[in-house]
Short mmCIF file of C-alpha atoms in Angstrom, two decimals:
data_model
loop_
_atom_site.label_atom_id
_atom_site.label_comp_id
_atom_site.label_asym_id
_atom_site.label_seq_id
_atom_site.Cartn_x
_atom_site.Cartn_y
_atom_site.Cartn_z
CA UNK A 247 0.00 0.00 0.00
CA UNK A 248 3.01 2.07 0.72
CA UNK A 249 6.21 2.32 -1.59
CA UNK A 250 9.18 3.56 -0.33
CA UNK A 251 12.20 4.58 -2.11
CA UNK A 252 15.92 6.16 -0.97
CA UNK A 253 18.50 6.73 -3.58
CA UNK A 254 21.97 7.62 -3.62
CA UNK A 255 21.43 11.45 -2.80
CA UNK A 256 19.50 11.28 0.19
CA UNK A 257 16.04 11.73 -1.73
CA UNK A 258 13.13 9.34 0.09
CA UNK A 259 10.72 8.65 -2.08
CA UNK A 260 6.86 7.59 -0.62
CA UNK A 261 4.14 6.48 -3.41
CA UNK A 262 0.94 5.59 -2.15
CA UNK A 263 0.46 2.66 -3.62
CA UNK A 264 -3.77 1.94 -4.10
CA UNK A 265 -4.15 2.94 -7.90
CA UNK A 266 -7.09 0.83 -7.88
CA UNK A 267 -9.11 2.96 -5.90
CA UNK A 268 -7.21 6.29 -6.78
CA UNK A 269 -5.10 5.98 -3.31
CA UNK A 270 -7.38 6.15 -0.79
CA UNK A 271 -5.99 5.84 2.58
CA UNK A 272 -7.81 3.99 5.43
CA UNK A 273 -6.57 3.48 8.82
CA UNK A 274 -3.86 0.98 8.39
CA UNK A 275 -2.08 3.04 5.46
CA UNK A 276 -2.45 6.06 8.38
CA UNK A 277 -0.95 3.67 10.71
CA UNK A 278 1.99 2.79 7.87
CA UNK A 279 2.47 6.83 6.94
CA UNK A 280 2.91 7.72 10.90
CA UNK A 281 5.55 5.15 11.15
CA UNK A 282 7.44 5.79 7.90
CA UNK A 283 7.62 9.50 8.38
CA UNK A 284 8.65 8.88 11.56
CA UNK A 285 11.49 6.95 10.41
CA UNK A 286 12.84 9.31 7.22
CA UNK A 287 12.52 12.06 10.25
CA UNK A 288 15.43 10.05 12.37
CA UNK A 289 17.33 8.98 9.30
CA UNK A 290 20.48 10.98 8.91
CA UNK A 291 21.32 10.06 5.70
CA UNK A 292 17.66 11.19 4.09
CA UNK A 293 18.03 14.75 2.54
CA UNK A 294 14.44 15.49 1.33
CA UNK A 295 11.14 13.76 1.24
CA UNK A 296 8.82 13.52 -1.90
CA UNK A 297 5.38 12.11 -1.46
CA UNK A 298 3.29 11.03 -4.46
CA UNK A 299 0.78 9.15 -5.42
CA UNK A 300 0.81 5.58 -8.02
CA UNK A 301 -1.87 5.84 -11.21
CA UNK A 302 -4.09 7.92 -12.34
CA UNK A 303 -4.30 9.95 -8.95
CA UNK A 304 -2.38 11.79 -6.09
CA UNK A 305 -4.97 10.39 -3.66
CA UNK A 306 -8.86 10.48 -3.78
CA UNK A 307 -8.81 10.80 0.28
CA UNK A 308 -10.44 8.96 2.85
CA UNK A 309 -11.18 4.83 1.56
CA UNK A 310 -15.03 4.23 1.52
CA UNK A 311 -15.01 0.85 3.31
CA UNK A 312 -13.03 2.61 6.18
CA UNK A 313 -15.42 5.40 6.40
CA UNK A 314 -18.00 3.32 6.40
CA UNK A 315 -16.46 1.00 9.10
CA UNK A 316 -16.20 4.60 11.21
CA UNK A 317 -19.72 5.26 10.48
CA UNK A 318 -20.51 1.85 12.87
CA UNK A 319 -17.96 2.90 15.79
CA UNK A 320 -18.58 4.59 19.35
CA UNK A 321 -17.65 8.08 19.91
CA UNK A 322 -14.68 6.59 21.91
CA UNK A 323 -13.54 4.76 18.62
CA UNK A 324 -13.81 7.55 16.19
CA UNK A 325 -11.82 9.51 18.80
CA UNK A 326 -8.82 7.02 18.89
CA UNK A 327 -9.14 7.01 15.00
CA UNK A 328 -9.34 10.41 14.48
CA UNK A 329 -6.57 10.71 16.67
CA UNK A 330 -4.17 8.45 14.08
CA UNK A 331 -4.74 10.61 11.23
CA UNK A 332 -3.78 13.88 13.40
CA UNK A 333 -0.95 12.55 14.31
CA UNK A 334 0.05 11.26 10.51
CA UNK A 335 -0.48 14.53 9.56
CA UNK A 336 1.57 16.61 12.53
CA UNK A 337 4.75 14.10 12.01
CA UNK A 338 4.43 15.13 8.42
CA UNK A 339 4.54 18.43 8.79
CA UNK A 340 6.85 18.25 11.44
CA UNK A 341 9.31 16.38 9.47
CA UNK A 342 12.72 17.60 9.62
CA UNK A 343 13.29 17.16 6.22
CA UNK A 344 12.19 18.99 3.41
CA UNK A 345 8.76 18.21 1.95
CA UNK A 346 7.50 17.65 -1.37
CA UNK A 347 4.13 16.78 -2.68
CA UNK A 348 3.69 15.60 -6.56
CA UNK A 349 -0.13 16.01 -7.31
CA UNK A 350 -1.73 14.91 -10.50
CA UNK A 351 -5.02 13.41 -10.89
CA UNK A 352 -7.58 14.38 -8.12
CA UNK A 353 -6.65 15.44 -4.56
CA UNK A 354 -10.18 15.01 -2.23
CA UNK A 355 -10.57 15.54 1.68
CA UNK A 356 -7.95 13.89 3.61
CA UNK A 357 -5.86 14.45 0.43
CA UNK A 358 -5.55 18.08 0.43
CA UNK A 359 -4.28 18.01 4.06
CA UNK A 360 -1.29 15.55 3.16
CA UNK A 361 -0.72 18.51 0.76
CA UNK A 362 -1.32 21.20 3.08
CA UNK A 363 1.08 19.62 5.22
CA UNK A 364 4.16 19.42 2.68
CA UNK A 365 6.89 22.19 2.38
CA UNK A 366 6.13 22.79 -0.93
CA UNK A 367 3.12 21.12 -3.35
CA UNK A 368 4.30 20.88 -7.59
CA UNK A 369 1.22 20.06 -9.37
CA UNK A 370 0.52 18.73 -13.02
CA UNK A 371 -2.14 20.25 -15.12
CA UNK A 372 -5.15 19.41 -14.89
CA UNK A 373 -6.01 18.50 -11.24
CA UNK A 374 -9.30 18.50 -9.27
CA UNK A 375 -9.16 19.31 -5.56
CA UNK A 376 -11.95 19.28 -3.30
CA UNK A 377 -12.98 19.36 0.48
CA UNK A 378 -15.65 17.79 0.66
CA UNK A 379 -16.67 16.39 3.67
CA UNK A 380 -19.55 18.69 4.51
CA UNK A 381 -21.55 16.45 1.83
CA UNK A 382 -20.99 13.64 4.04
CA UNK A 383 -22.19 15.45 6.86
CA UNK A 384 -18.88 15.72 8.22
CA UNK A 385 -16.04 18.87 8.92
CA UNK A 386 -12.26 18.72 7.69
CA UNK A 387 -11.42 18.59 11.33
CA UNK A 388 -7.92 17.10 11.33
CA UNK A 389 -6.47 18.59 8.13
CA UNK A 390 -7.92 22.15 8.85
CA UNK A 391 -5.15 23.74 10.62
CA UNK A 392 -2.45 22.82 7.89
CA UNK A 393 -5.35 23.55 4.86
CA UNK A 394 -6.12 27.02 6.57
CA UNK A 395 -2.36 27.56 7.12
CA UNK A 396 -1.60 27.16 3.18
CA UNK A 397 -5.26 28.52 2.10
CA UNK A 398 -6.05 31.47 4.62
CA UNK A 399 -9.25 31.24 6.18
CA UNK A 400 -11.35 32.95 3.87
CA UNK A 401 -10.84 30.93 1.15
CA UNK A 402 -11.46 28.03 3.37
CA UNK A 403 -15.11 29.87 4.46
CA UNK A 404 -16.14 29.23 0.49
CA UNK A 405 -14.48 25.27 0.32
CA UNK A 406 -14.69 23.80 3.14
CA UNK A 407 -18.73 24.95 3.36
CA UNK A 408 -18.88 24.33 -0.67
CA UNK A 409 -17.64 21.07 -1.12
CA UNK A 410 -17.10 22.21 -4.77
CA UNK A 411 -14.69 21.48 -6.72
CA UNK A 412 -11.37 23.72 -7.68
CA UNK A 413 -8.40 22.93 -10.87
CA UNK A 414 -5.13 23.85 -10.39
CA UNK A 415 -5.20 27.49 -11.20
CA UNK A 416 -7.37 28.03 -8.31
CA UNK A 417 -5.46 26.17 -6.19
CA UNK A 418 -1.95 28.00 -7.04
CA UNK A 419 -3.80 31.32 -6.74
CA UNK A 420 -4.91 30.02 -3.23
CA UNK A 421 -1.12 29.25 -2.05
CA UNK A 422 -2.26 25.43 -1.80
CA UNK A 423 0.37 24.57 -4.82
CA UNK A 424 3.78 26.36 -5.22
CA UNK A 425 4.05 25.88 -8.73
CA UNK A 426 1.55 24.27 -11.87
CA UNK A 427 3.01 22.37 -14.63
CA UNK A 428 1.97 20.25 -17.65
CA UNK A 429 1.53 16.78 -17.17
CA UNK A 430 4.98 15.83 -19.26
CA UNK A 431 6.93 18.37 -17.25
CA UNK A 432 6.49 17.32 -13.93
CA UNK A 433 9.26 15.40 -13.50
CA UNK A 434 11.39 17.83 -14.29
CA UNK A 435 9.95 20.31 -12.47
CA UNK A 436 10.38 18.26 -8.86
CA UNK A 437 13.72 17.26 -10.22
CA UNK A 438 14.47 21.35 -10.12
CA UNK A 439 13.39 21.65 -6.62
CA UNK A 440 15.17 18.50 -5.25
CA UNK A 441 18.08 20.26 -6.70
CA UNK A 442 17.66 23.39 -5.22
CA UNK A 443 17.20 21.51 -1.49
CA UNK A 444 20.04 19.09 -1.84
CA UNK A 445 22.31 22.55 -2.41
CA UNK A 446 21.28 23.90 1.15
CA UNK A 447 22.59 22.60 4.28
CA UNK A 448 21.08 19.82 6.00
CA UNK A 449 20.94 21.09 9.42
CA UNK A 450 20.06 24.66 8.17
CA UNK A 451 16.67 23.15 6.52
CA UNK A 452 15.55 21.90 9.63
CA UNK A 453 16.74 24.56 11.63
CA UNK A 454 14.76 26.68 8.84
CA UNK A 455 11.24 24.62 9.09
CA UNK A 456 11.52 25.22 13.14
CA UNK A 457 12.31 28.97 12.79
CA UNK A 458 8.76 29.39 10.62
CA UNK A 459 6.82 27.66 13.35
CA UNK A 460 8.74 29.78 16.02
CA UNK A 461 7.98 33.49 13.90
CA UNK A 462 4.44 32.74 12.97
CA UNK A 463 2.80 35.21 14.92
CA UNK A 464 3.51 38.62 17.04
CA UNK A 465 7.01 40.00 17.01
CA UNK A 466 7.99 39.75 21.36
CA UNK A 467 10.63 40.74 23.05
CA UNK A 468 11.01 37.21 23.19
CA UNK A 469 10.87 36.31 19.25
CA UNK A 470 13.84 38.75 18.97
CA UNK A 471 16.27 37.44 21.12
CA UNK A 472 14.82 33.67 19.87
CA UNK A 473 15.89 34.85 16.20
CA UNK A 474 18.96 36.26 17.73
CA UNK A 475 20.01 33.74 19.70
CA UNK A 476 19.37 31.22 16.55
CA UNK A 477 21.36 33.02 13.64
CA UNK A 478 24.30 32.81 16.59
CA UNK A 479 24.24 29.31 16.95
CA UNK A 480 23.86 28.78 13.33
CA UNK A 481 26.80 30.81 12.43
CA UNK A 482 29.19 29.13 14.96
CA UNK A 483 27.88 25.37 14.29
CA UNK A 484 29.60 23.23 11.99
CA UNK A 485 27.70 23.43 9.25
CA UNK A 486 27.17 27.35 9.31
CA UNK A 487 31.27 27.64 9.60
CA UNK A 488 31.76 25.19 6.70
CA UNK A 489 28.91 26.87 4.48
CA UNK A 490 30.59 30.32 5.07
CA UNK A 491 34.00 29.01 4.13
CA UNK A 492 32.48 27.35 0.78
CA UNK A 493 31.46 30.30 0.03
CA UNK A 494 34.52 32.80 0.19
CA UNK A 495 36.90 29.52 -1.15
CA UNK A 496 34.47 29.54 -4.06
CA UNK A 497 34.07 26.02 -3.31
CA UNK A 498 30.58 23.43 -3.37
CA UNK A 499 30.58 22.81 0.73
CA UNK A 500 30.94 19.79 1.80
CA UNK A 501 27.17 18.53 1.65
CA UNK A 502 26.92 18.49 -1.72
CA UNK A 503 27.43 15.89 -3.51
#
């Protein structure tokens, strides 16, 4: 259900692997995704993460035989199983690794979160998103915070009440996809940004990913010595001293390969 795929530079690559039924996830490919991420997060020699999804789709969201197993459980159960898809999708976007999303195909519900919670989402012309839970009498409860994070909130007030669907123009316009491509040049164009993350330093990517979570909000007192103190300890680690000297030795430093 779950391909997984490291190659010589560092780049992880995860394919959901359910063409059949356009990638639908149900609990035990949750249960799979936690783990996995989990384990590209501790792997030291993993440089970047791309997710993506096997046929003719990125992933048509949540499977209909799960949901309709959910339908028969107690409150109790849909709380532990809502609970395993929050915490998929926090260890995602807390990954400290860079995050890519490949979307072709259609992108529904629980799909657009997985997006959402990626670094940055490429996606191939033409795609269908949608949120569309409210026709199920449901909310996009555990995705919202990462889909209102990349969408704003008043685009979410139209979609998420909606349910209707949106191509990719809407969606780059949105801030939900970084950059649109056709269909043949989307290899290429992921290829581009996996080049452009395997030039930056390691450590400085996650120590980048933290520093957004840290600055989201008010500037404190607080947030300016927190920057402060941050840039300092960058600048005399290892990598900050070798990524300085690179640079005046006109030199590649030493974590690229």
């Amino acid at each position: 259900m779950i391909l997984t795929d490291i190659d010589a530079r560092g780049v992880a690559t995860v394919t959901l692997n359910r063409p059949e039924i356009h990638n639908a996830f149900n609990d035990e490919v949750i249960a799979g995704l936690t783990v996995l991420f989990r384990d590209l997060g501790a792997n030291p020699s993993v440089r970047v993460v791309v997710l993506r999804g096997a046929g003719k789709s990125f992933s048509a969201g949540g499977d209909l035989n799960w949901m309709r197993r959910m339908a028969g459980y107690s409150r109790e159960e849909n709380l532990t199983d809502a609970i395993g898809l929050a915490t998929m999708l926090r260890t995602l976007n807390e990954l400290p690794k860079p995050t890519l999303a490949v979307v072709h195909g259609h992108c529904f519900a629980g799909a657009v979160g997985l997006v959402a919670a990626c670094d940055i989402a490429i996606a191939a012309d033409p795609v269908q998103f949608a949120l569309t839970e409210v026709r199920l009498g449901l909310i996009p409860a555990t995705i919202g915070p990462y889909v209102v994070a990349a969408m704003g909130a008043r685009a979410c007030r139209r979609y998420f009440l909606t349910a209707e669907r949106f191509g990719v123009a809407e969606a780059h316009r949105l801030g939900l996809v970084h950059q649109v491509v056709g269909s043949d040049g989307l290899n290429d164009a992921v290829e581009r940004q996996i080049e452009h993350l395997l030039a930056a330093g390691p450590m400085a990517l996650a120590a980048a990913k933290d520093l957004i979570r840290a600055v989201d909000g008010p500037v404190t007192d607080a947030m300016v010595a927190d920057t402060a103190a941050r840039i300092a300890d960058a600048r005399s680690g290892d990598e900050g001293r070798e990524g300085l000297s690179a640079f005046f030795d006109k030199r590649q430093p030493g974590w690229v390969k």
